Amino acid sequence: MRILILGADGYLGWPTCLYFSQRGHEVIGVDSYFRRKATAELDCESLFPSPDLIQRAKVWEELTNKKINVHIGDITDYEFLISIFKEFNPDAVIHYAEQPSAPYSMINRDRAAFTLQNNLIGTLNTIYAVKETNPDCHIIKLGTMGEYGTPNIDIEEGWLEIEHNGRKDKFLFPRQAGSLYHTTKVQDTDMLWFYIRTWGIRATDLMQGPVYGLSTDETDLDERLRPFFNYDEIFGTVLNRFITQAVAGYPLSIYGNGNQTRGFLNLKDTMQCVYLSAMQPSEKGQLRIFNQLTEPFSVRQLADKVKMAGDKLGYNVVVEHIENPRVEQEDHYYNVKYTGLKQLGLQPNYLTDNVLENFFAVVDKYKDRINKDAFFKGIKWK
Ligand code: USQ
């Protein structure tokens, strides 16, 4: 297949390029370098030095003889994006090119406006480019479990049948996001659904939970192929932060009482989920939604796991509860359906002791590069 990956330089985008390329697909990767610029500006760069996308694609080609085509540019520039669609004519487009951080979107008005503009116009442009060049092209869009929030009912896989005054209909599951970033993802889903109803295009929206991990089989081939790994307050997801904090001898930062529960998954499973979705596309006129997670944990359970694994390895891990900078429910009901991706063939990589130990070992190799100032930036929701 011809696969266009938007956001190809990112934490998920780069390993996805390698995953598809390794399996014989033709890959074109596009990125604006937003993450590189933002992390440099905010003093929270990746744990590993990452060669730029062009250099990484060269390393990959030297090692495997497989070519990844790379274009640097911004998908909110429609002329740029449509020229790529016209030249490449993808069978599927994987859209990761969003500002992905909840805290970033809450820093101030300007960052909020950037998040809205980048995420919504990027998605709109992708939909238009598909419609104008090849309406059969399958849009695979990264959504987030955070679109649902933490309702006091079971979370279904995207849709909910409602009976009201004796009549029934099926709707997008009610959403109540917990940050401006998460809200843009809700808006993306609504926009996709509108254009699917109107133009009969096809899409899969993957409602993903927080991802952890720093390697896949492909990135392990060479250090220079590692994805970005952020552990800072802005771009680092919680488990990646906890492991790095433990290695640095910094207290694990549980926000509030730590009962807040999310559905987590290993980076390797993101690869599988996106790949399975591409190989088994949705129907024309269908908005297919999967909940993309493999195991729910509370933040406190994660901290306990990290402490246990870290102490065993001799790190003497300290756990701290700090005042929650976010506005979120800490004690809440959480029961999510996530069977769709398993039905497509997902084989989960669970968070075992062995996975945690390997995680510690890789982060420890880069211990001297950990910037402790990045752990706490003081961003508050209000
Ligand atoms: N948390 C802590 N301590 C920390 C960092 C986070 O207790 O040091 C807590 C947060 O309060 C939250 C939970 O851990 O309750 C998850 O936080 P996170 O920073 O790992 O994840 P989040 O901000 O929700 O965003 C991440 C990704 C985002 C993706 C989302 C999936 O950055 O792109 O959409 O995970 S989900 O959380 O399901 O919405």
mmCIF file of N, CA, C and O and ligand atoms in Angstrom, residues 100-103 143-147 181-182 185 208-211 234-239 241-242 245 253-255 260 262-264 299 324 326 328 334, ligand 1:
data_model
loop_
_atom_site.group_PDB
_atom_site.id
_atom_site.type_symbol
_atom_site.label_atom_id
_atom_site.label_comp_id
_atom_site.label_asym_id
_atom_site.label_seq_id
_atom_site.Cartn_x
_atom_site.Cartn_y
_atom_site.Cartn_z
ATOM 1 N N PRO A 100 -0.136 17.573 20.400
ATOM 2 C CA PRO A 100 -0.698 16.440 21.156
ATOM 3 C C PRO A 100 -0.726 16.608 22.674
ATOM 4 O O PRO A 100 -1.051 15.648 23.381
ATOM 5 N N SER A 101 -0.381 17.782 23.176
ATOM 6 C CA SER A 101 -0.222 17.890 24.628
ATOM 7 C C SER A 101 -1.347 18.690 25.275
ATOM 8 O O SER A 101 -1.611 19.843 24.902
ATOM 9 N N ALA A 102 -1.965 18.068 26.296
ATOM 10 C CA ALA A 102 -2.994 18.786 27.061
ATOM 11 C C ALA A 102 -2.383 19.983 27.807
ATOM 12 O O ALA A 102 -2.886 21.109 27.681
ATOM 13 N N PRO A 103 -1.278 19.790 28.556
ATOM 14 C CA PRO A 103 -0.712 20.963 29.250
ATOM 15 C C PRO A 103 -0.309 22.086 28.298
ATOM 16 O O PRO A 103 -0.523 23.268 28.601
ATOM 17 N N GLY A 143 -7.473 9.813 17.482
ATOM 18 C CA GLY A 143 -8.316 10.514 18.453
ATOM 19 C C GLY A 143 -7.744 10.242 19.834
ATOM 20 O O GLY A 143 -6.579 9.863 19.976
ATOM 21 N N THR A 144 -8.534 10.402 20.841
ATOM 22 C CA THR A 144 -8.037 10.143 22.197
ATOM 23 C C THR A 144 -9.171 9.675 23.110
ATOM 24 O O THR A 144 -10.315 10.124 22.974
ATOM 25 N N MET A 145 -8.811 8.791 24.043
ATOM 26 C CA MET A 145 -9.797 8.365 25.042
ATOM 27 C C MET A 145 -10.283 9.557 25.850
ATOM 28 O O MET A 145 -11.378 9.535 26.412
ATOM 29 N N GLY A 146 -9.453 10.600 25.897
ATOM 30 C CA GLY A 146 -9.817 11.811 26.639
ATOM 31 C C GLY A 146 -11.014 12.535 26.055
ATOM 32 O O GLY A 146 -11.555 13.447 26.691
ATOM 33 N N GLU A 147 -11.443 12.151 24.847
ATOM 34 C CA GLU A 147 -12.661 12.768 24.294
ATOM 35 C C GLU A 147 -13.873 12.426 25.161
ATOM 36 O O GLU A 147 -14.789 13.220 25.308
ATOM 37 N N TYR A 181 -6.780 20.850 24.357
ATOM 38 C CA TYR A 181 -6.257 19.871 23.391
ATOM 39 C C TYR A 181 -7.279 18.747 23.157
ATOM 40 O O TYR A 181 -7.613 18.424 22.022
ATOM 41 N N HIS A 182 -7.765 18.148 24.251
ATOM 42 C CA HIS A 182 -8.719 17.040 24.092
ATOM 43 C C HIS A 182 -9.991 17.523 23.385
ATOM 44 O O HIS A 182 -10.617 16.777 22.626
ATOM 45 N N LYS A 185 -9.816 17.365 19.739
ATOM 46 C CA LYS A 185 -9.993 16.007 19.220
ATOM 47 C C LYS A 185 -11.479 15.659 19.084
ATOM 48 O O LYS A 185 -11.884 14.954 18.167
ATOM 49 N N GLN A 208 -7.232 6.746 21.471
ATOM 50 C CA GLN A 208 -6.074 6.159 22.132
ATOM 51 C C GLN A 208 -5.887 6.691 23.546
ATOM 52 O O GLN A 208 -6.101 7.877 23.807
ATOM 53 N N GLY A 209 -5.469 5.826 24.442
ATOM 54 C CA GLY A 209 -5.107 6.247 25.802
ATOM 55 C C GLY A 209 -3.646 6.682 25.832
ATOM 56 O O GLY A 209 -2.973 6.694 24.801
ATOM 57 N N PRO A 210 -3.130 7.042 27.019
ATOM 58 C CA PRO A 210 -1.715 7.438 27.098
ATOM 59 C C PRO A 210 -0.792 6.265 26.721
ATOM 60 O O PRO A 210 -0.978 5.148 27.191
ATOM 61 N N VAL A 211 0.185 6.576 25.883
ATOM 62 C CA VAL A 211 1.127 5.561 25.388
ATOM 63 C C VAL A 211 2.387 5.611 26.249
ATOM 64 O O VAL A 211 2.780 6.673 26.717
ATOM 65 N N ILE A 234 5.153 18.798 30.001
ATOM 66 C CA ILE A 234 4.305 19.209 28.886
ATOM 67 C C ILE A 234 4.060 18.061 27.899
ATOM 68 O O ILE A 234 2.917 17.736 27.591
ATOM 69 N N PHE A 235 5.116 17.455 27.428
ATOM 70 C CA PHE A 235 4.951 16.444 26.379
ATOM 71 C C PHE A 235 5.103 15.004 26.870
ATOM 72 O O PHE A 235 4.844 14.066 26.122
ATOM 73 N N GLY A 236 5.537 14.808 28.108
ATOM 74 C CA GLY A 236 5.754 13.446 28.591
ATOM 75 C C GLY A 236 4.466 12.826 29.103
ATOM 76 O O GLY A 236 3.758 13.455 29.887
ATOM 77 N N THR A 237 4.171 11.608 28.683
ATOM 78 C CA THR A 237 3.005 10.928 29.261
ATOM 79 C C THR A 237 3.421 10.313 30.604
ATOM 80 O O THR A 237 4.608 10.139 30.883
ATOM 81 N N VAL A 238 2.418 9.984 31.408
ATOM 82 C CA VAL A 238 2.682 9.770 32.834
ATOM 83 C C VAL A 238 3.680 8.641 33.122
ATOM 84 O O VAL A 238 4.587 8.810 33.938
ATOM 85 N N LEU A 239 3.555 7.495 32.450
ATOM 86 C CA LEU A 239 4.479 6.400 32.786
ATOM 87 C C LEU A 239 5.895 6.722 32.313
ATOM 88 O O LEU A 239 6.878 6.424 33.020
ATOM 89 N N ARG A 241 7.168 9.563 32.274
ATOM 90 C CA ARG A 241 7.680 10.491 33.295
ATOM 91 C C ARG A 241 8.114 9.717 34.551
ATOM 92 O O ARG A 241 9.203 9.940 35.070
ATOM 93 N N PHE A 242 7.267 8.820 35.010
ATOM 94 C CA PHE A 242 7.578 8.114 36.263
ATOM 95 C C PHE A 242 8.897 7.330 36.153
ATOM 96 O O PHE A 242 9.714 7.343 37.074
ATOM 97 N N GLN A 245 11.733 9.823 36.137
ATOM 98 C CA GLN A 245 11.887 10.403 37.479
ATOM 99 C C GLN A 245 12.597 9.401 38.395
ATOM 100 O O GLN A 245 13.520 9.762 39.143
ATOM 101 N N SER A 253 5.716 12.014 40.529
ATOM 102 C CA SER A 253 4.787 13.129 40.777
ATOM 103 C C SER A 253 3.341 12.698 40.533
ATOM 104 O O SER A 253 2.811 12.894 39.439
ATOM 105 N N ILE A 254 2.704 12.107 41.542
ATOM 106 C CA ILE A 254 1.279 11.779 41.400
ATOM 107 C C ILE A 254 0.476 13.060 41.592
ATOM 108 O O ILE A 254 0.649 13.762 42.589
ATOM 109 N N TYR A 255 -0.411 13.364 40.634
ATOM 110 C CA TYR A 255 -1.262 14.546 40.778
ATOM 111 C C TYR A 255 -2.491 14.174 41.619
ATOM 112 O O TYR A 255 -3.271 13.293 41.241
ATOM 113 N N GLN A 260 -7.196 8.669 39.646
ATOM 114 C CA GLN A 260 -7.641 8.875 38.268
ATOM 115 C C GLN A 260 -7.120 7.724 37.397
ATOM 116 O O GLN A 260 -5.945 7.367 37.477
ATOM 117 N N ARG A 262 -6.847 5.658 33.631
ATOM 118 C CA ARG A 262 -6.805 5.804 32.172
ATOM 119 C C ARG A 262 -6.508 4.443 31.551
ATOM 120 O O ARG A 262 -6.003 3.542 32.221
ATOM 121 N N GLY A 263 -6.744 4.337 30.238
ATOM 122 C CA GLY A 263 -6.443 3.095 29.517
ATOM 123 C C GLY A 263 -5.113 3.239 28.804
ATOM 124 O O GLY A 263 -4.989 4.058 27.910
ATOM 125 N N PHE A 264 -4.134 2.435 29.211
ATOM 126 C CA PHE A 264 -2.766 2.619 28.696
ATOM 127 C C PHE A 264 -2.430 1.607 27.609
ATOM 128 O O PHE A 264 -3.095 0.576 27.472
ATOM 129 N N VAL A 299 -3.341 6.095 38.221
ATOM 130 C CA VAL A 299 -2.014 6.691 38.284
ATOM 131 C C VAL A 299 -1.242 6.123 39.482
ATOM 132 O O VAL A 299 -0.038 5.859 39.415
ATOM 133 N N ASN A 324 -3.047 18.652 42.475
ATOM 134 C CA ASN A 324 -3.347 18.384 41.067
ATOM 135 C C ASN A 324 -3.448 19.697 40.272
ATOM 136 O O ASN A 324 -4.315 20.519 40.542
ATOM 137 N N ARG A 326 -4.365 19.985 37.286
ATOM 138 C CA ARG A 326 -5.423 19.872 36.272
ATOM 139 C C ARG A 326 -6.794 19.912 36.930
ATOM 140 O O ARG A 326 -6.930 19.613 38.120
ATOM 141 N N GLU A 328 -9.702 17.735 36.882
ATOM 142 C CA GLU A 328 -10.114 16.390 36.458
ATOM 143 C C GLU A 328 -10.667 15.662 37.664
ATOM 144 O O GLU A 328 -10.309 15.985 38.804
ATOM 145 N N TYR A 334 -14.929 3.928 35.916
ATOM 146 C CA TYR A 334 -14.194 3.766 34.652
ATOM 147 C C TYR A 334 -14.352 2.346 34.141
ATOM 148 O O TYR A 334 -13.760 1.400 34.671
HETATM 149 N N1 USQ B 1 -0.485 12.581 35.812
HETATM 150 C C1 USQ B 1 0.060 12.510 37.070
HETATM 151 N N2 USQ B 1 1.350 12.894 37.219
HETATM 152 C C2 USQ B 1 2.140 13.312 36.199
HETATM 153 C C3 USQ B 1 1.576 13.370 34.906
HETATM 154 C C4 USQ B 1 0.251 13.005 34.745
HETATM 155 O O1 USQ B 1 -0.609 12.121 38.028
HETATM 156 O O2 USQ B 1 3.310 13.625 36.420
HETATM 157 C C5 USQ B 1 -1.885 12.156 35.596
HETATM 158 C C6 USQ B 1 -2.763 13.205 34.944
HETATM 159 O O3 USQ B 1 -3.316 14.083 35.903
HETATM 160 C C7 USQ B 1 -3.799 12.354 34.217
HETATM 161 C C8 USQ B 1 -3.037 11.058 33.884
HETATM 162 O O4 USQ B 1 -1.871 11.063 34.694
HETATM 163 O O5 USQ B 1 -4.836 12.029 35.075
HETATM 164 C C9 USQ B 1 -2.626 10.953 32.433
HETATM 165 O O6 USQ B 1 -1.849 12.077 32.102
HETATM 166 P P1 USQ B 1 -0.866 12.091 30.834
HETATM 167 O O7 USQ B 1 -0.096 13.371 30.886
HETATM 168 O O8 USQ B 1 -0.125 10.813 30.734
HETATM 169 O O9 USQ B 1 -1.922 12.050 29.638
HETATM 170 P P2 USQ B 1 -2.816 13.180 28.977
HETATM 171 O O10 USQ B 1 -2.444 14.553 29.374
HETATM 172 O O11 USQ B 1 -4.229 12.781 29.202
HETATM 173 O O12 USQ B 1 -2.439 13.044 27.457
HETATM 174 C C10 USQ B 1 -1.788 11.899 26.892
HETATM 175 C C11 USQ B 1 -1.221 12.300 25.536
HETATM 176 C C12 USQ B 1 -2.371 12.716 24.629
HETATM 177 C C13 USQ B 1 -3.384 11.585 24.567
HETATM 178 C C14 USQ B 1 -3.857 11.205 25.969
HETATM 179 C C15 USQ B 1 -4.758 10.004 26.016
HETATM 180 O O13 USQ B 1 -0.281 13.348 25.687
HETATM 181 O O14 USQ B 1 -1.866 13.025 23.339
HETATM 182 O O15 USQ B 1 -4.485 12.013 23.818
HETATM 183 O O16 USQ B 1 -2.703 10.854 26.752
HETATM 184 S S1 USQ B 1 -5.957 10.120 27.302
HETATM 185 O O17 USQ B 1 -5.285 10.419 28.556
HETATM 186 O O18 USQ B 1 -6.670 8.878 27.367
HETATM 187 O O19 USQ B 1 -6.834 11.234 26.947
#
